Amino acid sequence: MASLSKAGAALAALRDDLVGDVFAPGDPGYDEARTVFNAMIDRRPAVIAQCADATDVVRAVRFGRELDLHIAVRGGGHSVAGTALGEGALVVDLRRMHQVTVDPAAEAVRIEGGATMSHLDRATQPYGLATTGGRASTTGVGGFVLGGGTGWLDRAFGLAVDNLIAVELVTADAERVHASADENPELFWALHGGGGNFGVATALTLRLHELPEFSLVLLMFLPRLGPDVLHTFREIIRTGPDEVGGAVLYLTGPPAEFTPPELVDTLLCAALLTYAGGEDALRKLAEPLLALPHEVELAGDMPYADLQCMLDFPEGLRHYWSAEYLSGLPDEAVDAFCARADGMPVPTPTQHLLFPQGGAIAAGPHEYPVPYRDAPWAAHPFAVWADPADDERAMSWVREVRAGLRPWSTGAVYLNFIGDEGPERVRAGLGAGNTLRLEQVKRRYDPDNVFRFNHNIRPV
């Protein structure tokens, strides 16, 4: 660590050089700048550099290296593990860098590193184009894509990372590099699931797909019908086209106009069918679900960007998530999943999701470090609550869901869905056969492990 005088001089120079803002402890705005999506995360970085452009990112990384600081990167700040912040670290905050440039003729889009799904989806929607995004509009595009990227459109269009064309990166040496299939191809390979281990992604270019229509059916049932709902949903996915996706989830009845008053704040089972097409075709696919007795029915055409906002959460809540990717969904697994809903913390915004893979996910490129690609189903216990007194109850429920589904687990996991679950789970998220190769790429681009506030790959 640098001396206090050297650190003070370097910080003053950074404030002068950066187009964006710089925050240190004690500065007005520092506490707001270090607040992230998960209220369980309370870390105090040494410096937060809110960069305005890629040149600012280079300046910030040079500052961090000069003072021997580890560096955290903040895109959307949506990571459940709180990887956007590092205690005593430099935070390279990209949120001012959120420009989205659509090239409709090429069916491609360039997204700056601080953009969220809302920025991306709202920009592409006027052209009738889209690409796979997360299941919330507040998710940061950069971390989502580099971690793999699963969402409502993945069965139709593949994982987000399958649509990655190029990445603009600032490395640990404060060098700007470009990675694509033809330029720095080994780095480009590592960025397909290796996350933020190799530098600061200042921009990404993604392939777009035509999406002139999008529709959904959302049904809510009494929880005792959960197994019937899931059996029916499973058959729709088995026989339906790749354009249909969605999830079965347990949730607390929301205080919305469509929820019967007596069901607000009670446990419900919901089936969400999404479709890259129009309502009429989706209703036909959904007929077996519609035939089950349900309490709530919402159906219709909807702009995809609007669906992306449906599962957004307000700020200030506590989060603990995990996942198990399943080798299949026999009746015994259906029963195990549904039984775990009884332990959910209710009423809270917690969700207990099971969603299908297959389609373009399974058909996608297998050479990348995405080991969960071949799993046909994924369970995602997603605990969200407000009161710290509920911490142990909520976290224990997530662990119990994982334990109950372990007999059907493939062992692989999508790292964007989990917090800090130890190095073995990181390897499970990268694939054992990919680990050494990823470590070698890490050694080339970040030999000092400067970028370690992530699901970390250690240099070898």
Short mmCIF file of C-alpha atoms in Angstrom, two decimals, residues 37-323:
data_model
loop_
_atom_site.label_atom_id
_atom_site.label_comp_id
_atom_site.label_asym_id
_atom_site.label_seq_id
_atom_site.Cartn_x
_atom_site.Cartn_y
_atom_site.Cartn_z
CA PHE A 37 -28.75 -3.79 -5.06
CA ASN A 38 -28.29 -6.30 -2.20
CA ALA A 39 -28.79 -4.52 1.13
CA MET A 40 -26.80 -7.28 2.88
CA ILE A 41 -23.64 -5.88 1.28
CA ASP A 42 -22.04 -3.09 3.32
CA ARG A 43 -18.46 -2.47 2.19
CA ARG A 44 -16.32 0.65 2.29
CA PRO A 45 -14.10 1.05 -0.79
CA ALA A 46 -11.03 3.28 -0.57
CA VAL A 47 -12.03 5.15 -3.75
CA ILE A 48 -15.00 5.08 -6.11
CA ALA A 49 -14.26 6.36 -9.62
CA GLN A 50 -17.44 7.05 -11.58
CA CYS A 51 -16.03 6.92 -15.09
CA ALA A 52 -17.52 8.85 -17.98
CA ASP A 53 -15.76 6.97 -20.80
CA ALA A 54 -13.12 4.36 -21.58
CA THR A 55 -10.33 6.92 -21.14
CA ASP A 56 -11.55 7.52 -17.61
CA VAL A 57 -11.42 3.75 -17.01
CA VAL A 58 -7.78 3.67 -18.15
CA ARG A 59 -6.95 6.56 -15.80
CA ALA A 60 -8.74 4.87 -12.90
CA VAL A 61 -7.00 1.52 -13.41
CA ARG A 62 -3.60 3.25 -13.61
CA PHE A 63 -4.40 5.02 -10.34
CA GLY A 64 -5.32 1.72 -8.71
CA ARG A 65 -2.14 0.04 -9.87
CA GLU A 66 -0.01 2.99 -8.74
CA LEU A 67 -1.41 2.62 -5.22
CA ASP A 68 -1.43 -1.20 -5.31
CA LEU A 69 -5.20 -1.34 -4.86
CA HIS A 70 -7.34 -4.28 -5.83
CA ILE A 71 -10.08 -3.24 -8.22
CA ALA A 72 -13.81 -3.97 -8.21
CA VAL A 73 -15.93 -3.22 -11.26
CA ARG A 74 -19.46 -1.92 -11.02
CA GLY A 75 -21.78 -2.26 -13.96
CA GLY A 76 -25.36 -2.61 -12.76
CA GLY A 77 -24.35 -3.41 -9.17
CA HIS A 78 -26.88 -6.25 -9.32
CA SER A 79 -24.65 -9.12 -8.20
CA VAL A 80 -26.11 -10.97 -5.21
CA ALA A 81 -22.52 -11.52 -4.02
CA GLY A 82 -21.86 -7.77 -4.00
CA THR A 83 -18.96 -8.09 -6.43
CA ALA A 84 -19.37 -4.43 -7.43
CA LEU A 85 -17.73 -3.40 -4.15
CA GLY A 86 -14.45 -4.32 -2.47
CA GLU A 87 -13.48 -3.40 1.07
CA GLY A 88 -10.58 -0.94 0.87
CA ALA A 89 -10.48 -1.30 -2.91
CA LEU A 90 -10.86 0.95 -5.92
CA VAL A 91 -14.31 0.69 -7.49
CA VAL A 92 -14.42 1.42 -11.22
CA ASP A 93 -18.06 2.50 -11.49
CA LEU A 94 -19.33 2.35 -15.07
CA ARG A 95 -22.92 3.50 -14.53
CA ARG A 96 -22.41 6.76 -16.44
CA MET A 97 -21.35 4.71 -19.45
CA HIS A 98 -24.70 3.39 -20.66
CA GLN A 99 -24.96 4.38 -24.30
CA VAL A 100 -26.55 1.79 -26.59
CA THR A 101 -25.98 1.96 -30.36
CA VAL A 102 -28.18 -0.22 -32.57
CA ASP A 103 -27.13 -1.24 -36.08
CA PRO A 104 -30.41 -2.64 -37.47
CA ALA A 105 -28.91 -3.52 -40.84
CA ALA A 106 -26.25 -5.70 -39.23
CA GLU A 107 -28.68 -6.89 -36.51
CA ALA A 108 -26.09 -6.00 -33.88
CA VAL A 109 -25.87 -3.64 -30.93
CA ARG A 110 -22.96 -2.03 -29.06
CA ILE A 111 -23.60 -1.51 -25.36
CA GLU A 112 -21.37 0.44 -22.99
CA GLY A 113 -20.27 -1.35 -19.84
CA GLY A 114 -22.57 0.46 -17.41
CA ALA A 115 -25.81 -0.11 -19.32
CA THR A 116 -28.66 -2.09 -17.78
CA MET A 117 -31.16 -4.37 -19.47
CA SER A 118 -33.61 -1.49 -19.60
CA HIS A 119 -31.14 0.61 -21.61
CA LEU A 120 -30.58 -2.31 -24.01
CA ASP A 121 -34.16 -3.45 -24.44
CA ARG A 122 -35.65 0.03 -24.85
CA ALA A 123 -33.07 0.84 -27.53
CA THR A 124 -33.63 -2.29 -29.62
CA GLN A 125 -37.42 -2.51 -29.29
CA PRO A 126 -38.29 0.21 -31.87
CA TYR A 127 -36.50 -1.89 -34.50
CA GLY A 128 -38.39 -5.09 -33.65
CA LEU A 129 -35.09 -6.59 -32.51
CA ALA A 130 -33.93 -8.14 -29.23
CA THR A 131 -31.33 -10.40 -27.69
CA THR A 132 -31.37 -12.58 -24.60
CA GLY A 133 -31.38 -10.44 -21.46
CA GLY A 134 -31.77 -11.09 -17.77
CA ARG A 135 -35.09 -11.48 -16.01
CA ALA A 136 -35.05 -7.96 -14.56
CA SER A 137 -34.60 -4.58 -16.21
CA THR A 138 -32.10 -3.37 -13.58
CA THR A 139 -29.51 -6.09 -14.27
CA GLY A 140 -26.23 -4.79 -15.69
CA VAL A 141 -25.56 -6.02 -19.23
CA GLY A 142 -21.78 -6.46 -18.84
CA GLY A 143 -21.69 -8.80 -15.86
CA PHE A 144 -24.76 -10.64 -17.08
CA VAL A 145 -23.32 -11.42 -20.50
CA LEU A 146 -19.76 -12.24 -19.41
CA GLY A 147 -21.17 -14.61 -16.79
CA GLY A 148 -23.16 -16.53 -19.42
CA GLY A 149 -26.57 -14.88 -19.50
CA THR A 150 -29.87 -16.74 -19.16
CA GLY A 151 -33.26 -15.09 -19.64
CA TRP A 152 -36.76 -15.33 -21.07
CA LEU A 153 -35.51 -15.50 -24.67
CA ASP A 154 -32.69 -18.02 -24.26
CA ARG A 155 -34.58 -21.04 -25.60
CA ALA A 156 -35.26 -19.07 -28.78
CA PHE A 157 -32.04 -17.05 -29.18
CA GLY A 158 -29.46 -18.87 -27.06
CA LEU A 159 -27.64 -17.69 -23.96
CA ALA A 160 -26.56 -14.05 -23.99
CA VAL A 161 -22.94 -15.07 -24.33
CA ASP A 162 -23.79 -17.12 -27.43
CA ASN A 163 -24.66 -13.79 -29.05
CA LEU A 164 -21.42 -12.07 -28.07
CA ILE A 165 -19.60 -10.61 -31.09
CA ALA A 166 -16.88 -8.51 -29.45
CA VAL A 167 -15.70 -7.01 -26.15
CA GLU A 168 -13.74 -3.81 -25.54
CA LEU A 169 -11.66 -4.28 -22.42
CA VAL A 170 -9.26 -2.37 -20.18
CA THR A 171 -6.80 -4.84 -18.70
CA ALA A 172 -5.00 -4.84 -15.36
CA ASP A 173 -2.10 -3.06 -17.08
CA ALA A 174 -4.48 -0.25 -18.09
CA GLU A 175 -4.24 -1.30 -21.72
CA ARG A 176 -7.21 -1.15 -24.05
CA VAL A 177 -7.75 -4.40 -25.96
CA HIS A 178 -10.39 -5.72 -28.33
CA ALA A 179 -11.51 -9.33 -28.17
CA SER A 180 -13.44 -11.18 -30.85
CA ALA A 181 -13.31 -14.46 -32.72
CA ASP A 182 -10.49 -13.04 -34.86
CA GLU A 183 -8.71 -10.77 -32.38
CA ASN A 184 -7.34 -12.11 -29.08
CA PRO A 185 -9.44 -15.27 -29.55
CA GLU A 186 -8.24 -16.96 -26.34
CA LEU A 187 -9.36 -13.97 -24.30
CA PHE A 188 -12.64 -13.95 -26.21
CA TRP A 189 -13.15 -17.61 -25.31
CA ALA A 190 -12.52 -16.87 -21.63
CA LEU A 191 -15.04 -14.02 -21.66
CA HIS A 192 -17.75 -16.54 -22.53
CA GLY A 193 -18.54 -17.37 -18.90
CA GLY A 194 -15.35 -16.27 -17.13
CA GLY A 195 -16.97 -13.09 -15.86
CA GLY A 196 -15.04 -10.00 -14.78
CA ASN A 197 -11.75 -11.76 -14.14
CA PHE A 198 -9.81 -10.39 -17.09
CA GLY A 199 -10.42 -6.64 -17.10
CA VAL A 200 -13.03 -3.91 -17.25
CA ALA A 201 -15.48 -4.41 -20.11
CA THR A 202 -16.09 -0.87 -21.37
CA ALA A 203 -18.34 -2.06 -24.23
CA LEU A 204 -19.83 -5.23 -25.68
CA THR A 205 -21.25 -5.95 -29.11
CA LEU A 206 -24.11 -8.45 -29.29
CA ARG A 207 -26.03 -10.14 -32.07
CA LEU A 208 -29.71 -9.18 -32.33
CA HIS A 209 -32.70 -11.25 -33.48
CA GLU A 210 -36.02 -10.31 -35.00
CA LEU A 211 -38.77 -10.10 -32.36
CA PRO A 212 -41.75 -8.37 -33.98
CA GLU A 213 -44.19 -9.86 -31.43
CA PHE A 214 -43.94 -11.04 -27.84
CA SER A 215 -46.66 -12.39 -25.58
CA LEU A 216 -47.21 -14.01 -22.21
CA VAL A 217 -49.69 -15.96 -20.14
CA LEU A 218 -49.46 -15.60 -16.35
CA LEU A 219 -51.69 -17.80 -14.20
CA MET A 220 -51.81 -18.05 -10.41
CA PHE A 221 -53.06 -21.10 -8.55
CA LEU A 222 -53.61 -22.22 -5.00
CA PRO A 223 -50.36 -23.85 -3.87
CA ARG A 224 -51.87 -27.34 -3.48
CA LEU A 225 -52.16 -27.44 -7.28
CA GLY A 226 -48.42 -26.91 -7.72
CA PRO A 227 -47.57 -30.48 -8.85
CA ASP A 228 -50.40 -30.48 -11.41
CA VAL A 229 -49.27 -27.08 -12.68
CA LEU A 230 -45.68 -28.23 -13.06
CA HIS A 231 -46.62 -31.51 -14.76
CA THR A 232 -48.70 -29.55 -17.27
CA PHE A 233 -46.02 -26.91 -17.80
CA ARG A 234 -43.42 -29.64 -18.31
CA GLU A 235 -45.51 -31.19 -21.10
CA ILE A 236 -46.03 -27.84 -22.84
CA ILE A 237 -42.28 -27.29 -22.90
CA ARG A 238 -41.61 -30.86 -24.07
CA THR A 239 -43.97 -30.63 -27.04
CA GLY A 240 -43.81 -26.90 -27.77
CA PRO A 241 -41.47 -24.90 -29.98
CA ASP A 242 -38.23 -23.29 -28.84
CA GLU A 243 -39.98 -19.90 -28.91
CA VAL A 244 -41.93 -20.81 -25.75
CA GLY A 245 -40.30 -20.41 -22.33
CA GLY A 246 -41.14 -19.10 -18.89
CA ALA A 247 -41.16 -20.60 -15.40
CA VAL A 248 -43.22 -22.15 -12.66
CA LEU A 249 -42.74 -20.24 -9.45
CA TYR A 250 -44.09 -19.97 -5.95
CA LEU A 251 -44.48 -16.46 -4.62
CA THR A 252 -46.36 -14.31 -2.15
CA GLY A 253 -49.64 -13.02 -3.56
CA PRO A 254 -48.84 -9.44 -4.62
CA PRO A 255 -50.99 -6.46 -3.57
CA ALA A 256 -52.11 -5.86 -7.15
CA GLU A 257 -55.48 -5.22 -8.77
CA PHE A 258 -55.51 -8.68 -10.31
CA THR A 259 -54.96 -10.53 -7.00
CA PRO A 260 -58.12 -11.47 -5.05
CA PRO A 261 -57.90 -9.61 -1.72
CA GLU A 262 -58.03 -12.82 0.33
CA LEU A 263 -54.93 -14.13 -1.48
CA VAL A 264 -52.73 -11.08 -0.96
CA ASP A 265 -49.74 -11.96 1.25
CA THR A 266 -50.45 -15.70 0.99
CA LEU A 267 -48.44 -18.40 -0.79
CA LEU A 268 -49.42 -18.95 -4.44
CA CYS A 269 -48.11 -21.03 -7.31
CA ALA A 270 -47.75 -19.25 -10.64
CA ALA A 271 -47.10 -20.40 -14.19
CA LEU A 272 -45.56 -17.91 -16.59
CA LEU A 273 -45.41 -18.82 -20.27
CA THR A 274 -43.44 -16.45 -22.49
CA TYR A 275 -43.52 -16.61 -26.26
CA ALA A 276 -41.49 -15.05 -29.04
CA GLY A 277 -44.65 -14.58 -31.07
CA GLY A 278 -48.27 -13.47 -30.81
CA GLU A 279 -51.00 -14.08 -28.23
CA ASP A 280 -53.22 -16.35 -30.35
CA ALA A 281 -50.50 -18.95 -30.85
CA LEU A 282 -49.48 -18.77 -27.20
CA ARG A 283 -53.06 -19.24 -25.97
CA LYS A 284 -53.28 -22.43 -27.99
CA LEU A 285 -50.04 -23.69 -26.44
CA ALA A 286 -51.29 -22.69 -22.99
CA GLU A 287 -54.67 -24.45 -23.24
CA PRO A 288 -53.76 -27.29 -20.83
CA LEU A 289 -52.70 -24.77 -18.17
CA LEU A 290 -55.75 -22.59 -18.78
CA ALA A 291 -57.91 -25.66 -18.19
CA LEU A 292 -56.63 -26.01 -14.62
CA PRO A 293 -58.60 -24.10 -11.95
CA HIS A 294 -56.76 -20.83 -11.41
CA GLU A 295 -57.27 -17.68 -9.34
CA VAL A 296 -55.57 -15.13 -11.61
CA GLU A 297 -55.28 -14.98 -15.40
CA LEU A 298 -53.28 -12.42 -17.32
CA ALA A 299 -52.62 -12.95 -21.01
CA GLY A 300 -51.82 -10.88 -24.03
CA ASP A 301 -49.29 -9.33 -26.29
CA MET A 302 -46.74 -7.25 -24.42
CA PRO A 303 -43.58 -5.41 -25.45
CA TYR A 304 -40.63 -7.56 -24.35
CA ALA A 305 -39.04 -4.58 -22.57
CA ASP A 306 -42.17 -4.27 -20.42
CA LEU A 307 -42.02 -7.91 -19.35
CA GLN A 308 -38.44 -7.29 -18.28
CA CYS A 309 -39.74 -4.88 -15.61
CA MET A 310 -42.25 -7.33 -14.12
CA LEU A 311 -39.79 -8.97 -11.73
CA ASP A 312 -37.94 -5.82 -10.71
CA PHE A 313 -37.47 -5.32 -6.98
CA PRO A 314 -37.34 -2.05 -5.06
CA GLU A 315 -34.01 -1.01 -3.63
CA GLY A 316 -33.05 -1.65 -0.04
CA LEU A 317 -34.00 -5.34 0.20
CA ARG A 318 -31.82 -8.22 1.34
CA HIS A 319 -31.02 -11.02 -1.13
CA TYR A 320 -29.69 -14.55 -0.96
CA TRP A 321 -29.95 -16.73 -4.07
CA SER A 322 -28.69 -20.04 -5.35
CA ALA A 323 -29.43 -22.61 -8.06
#
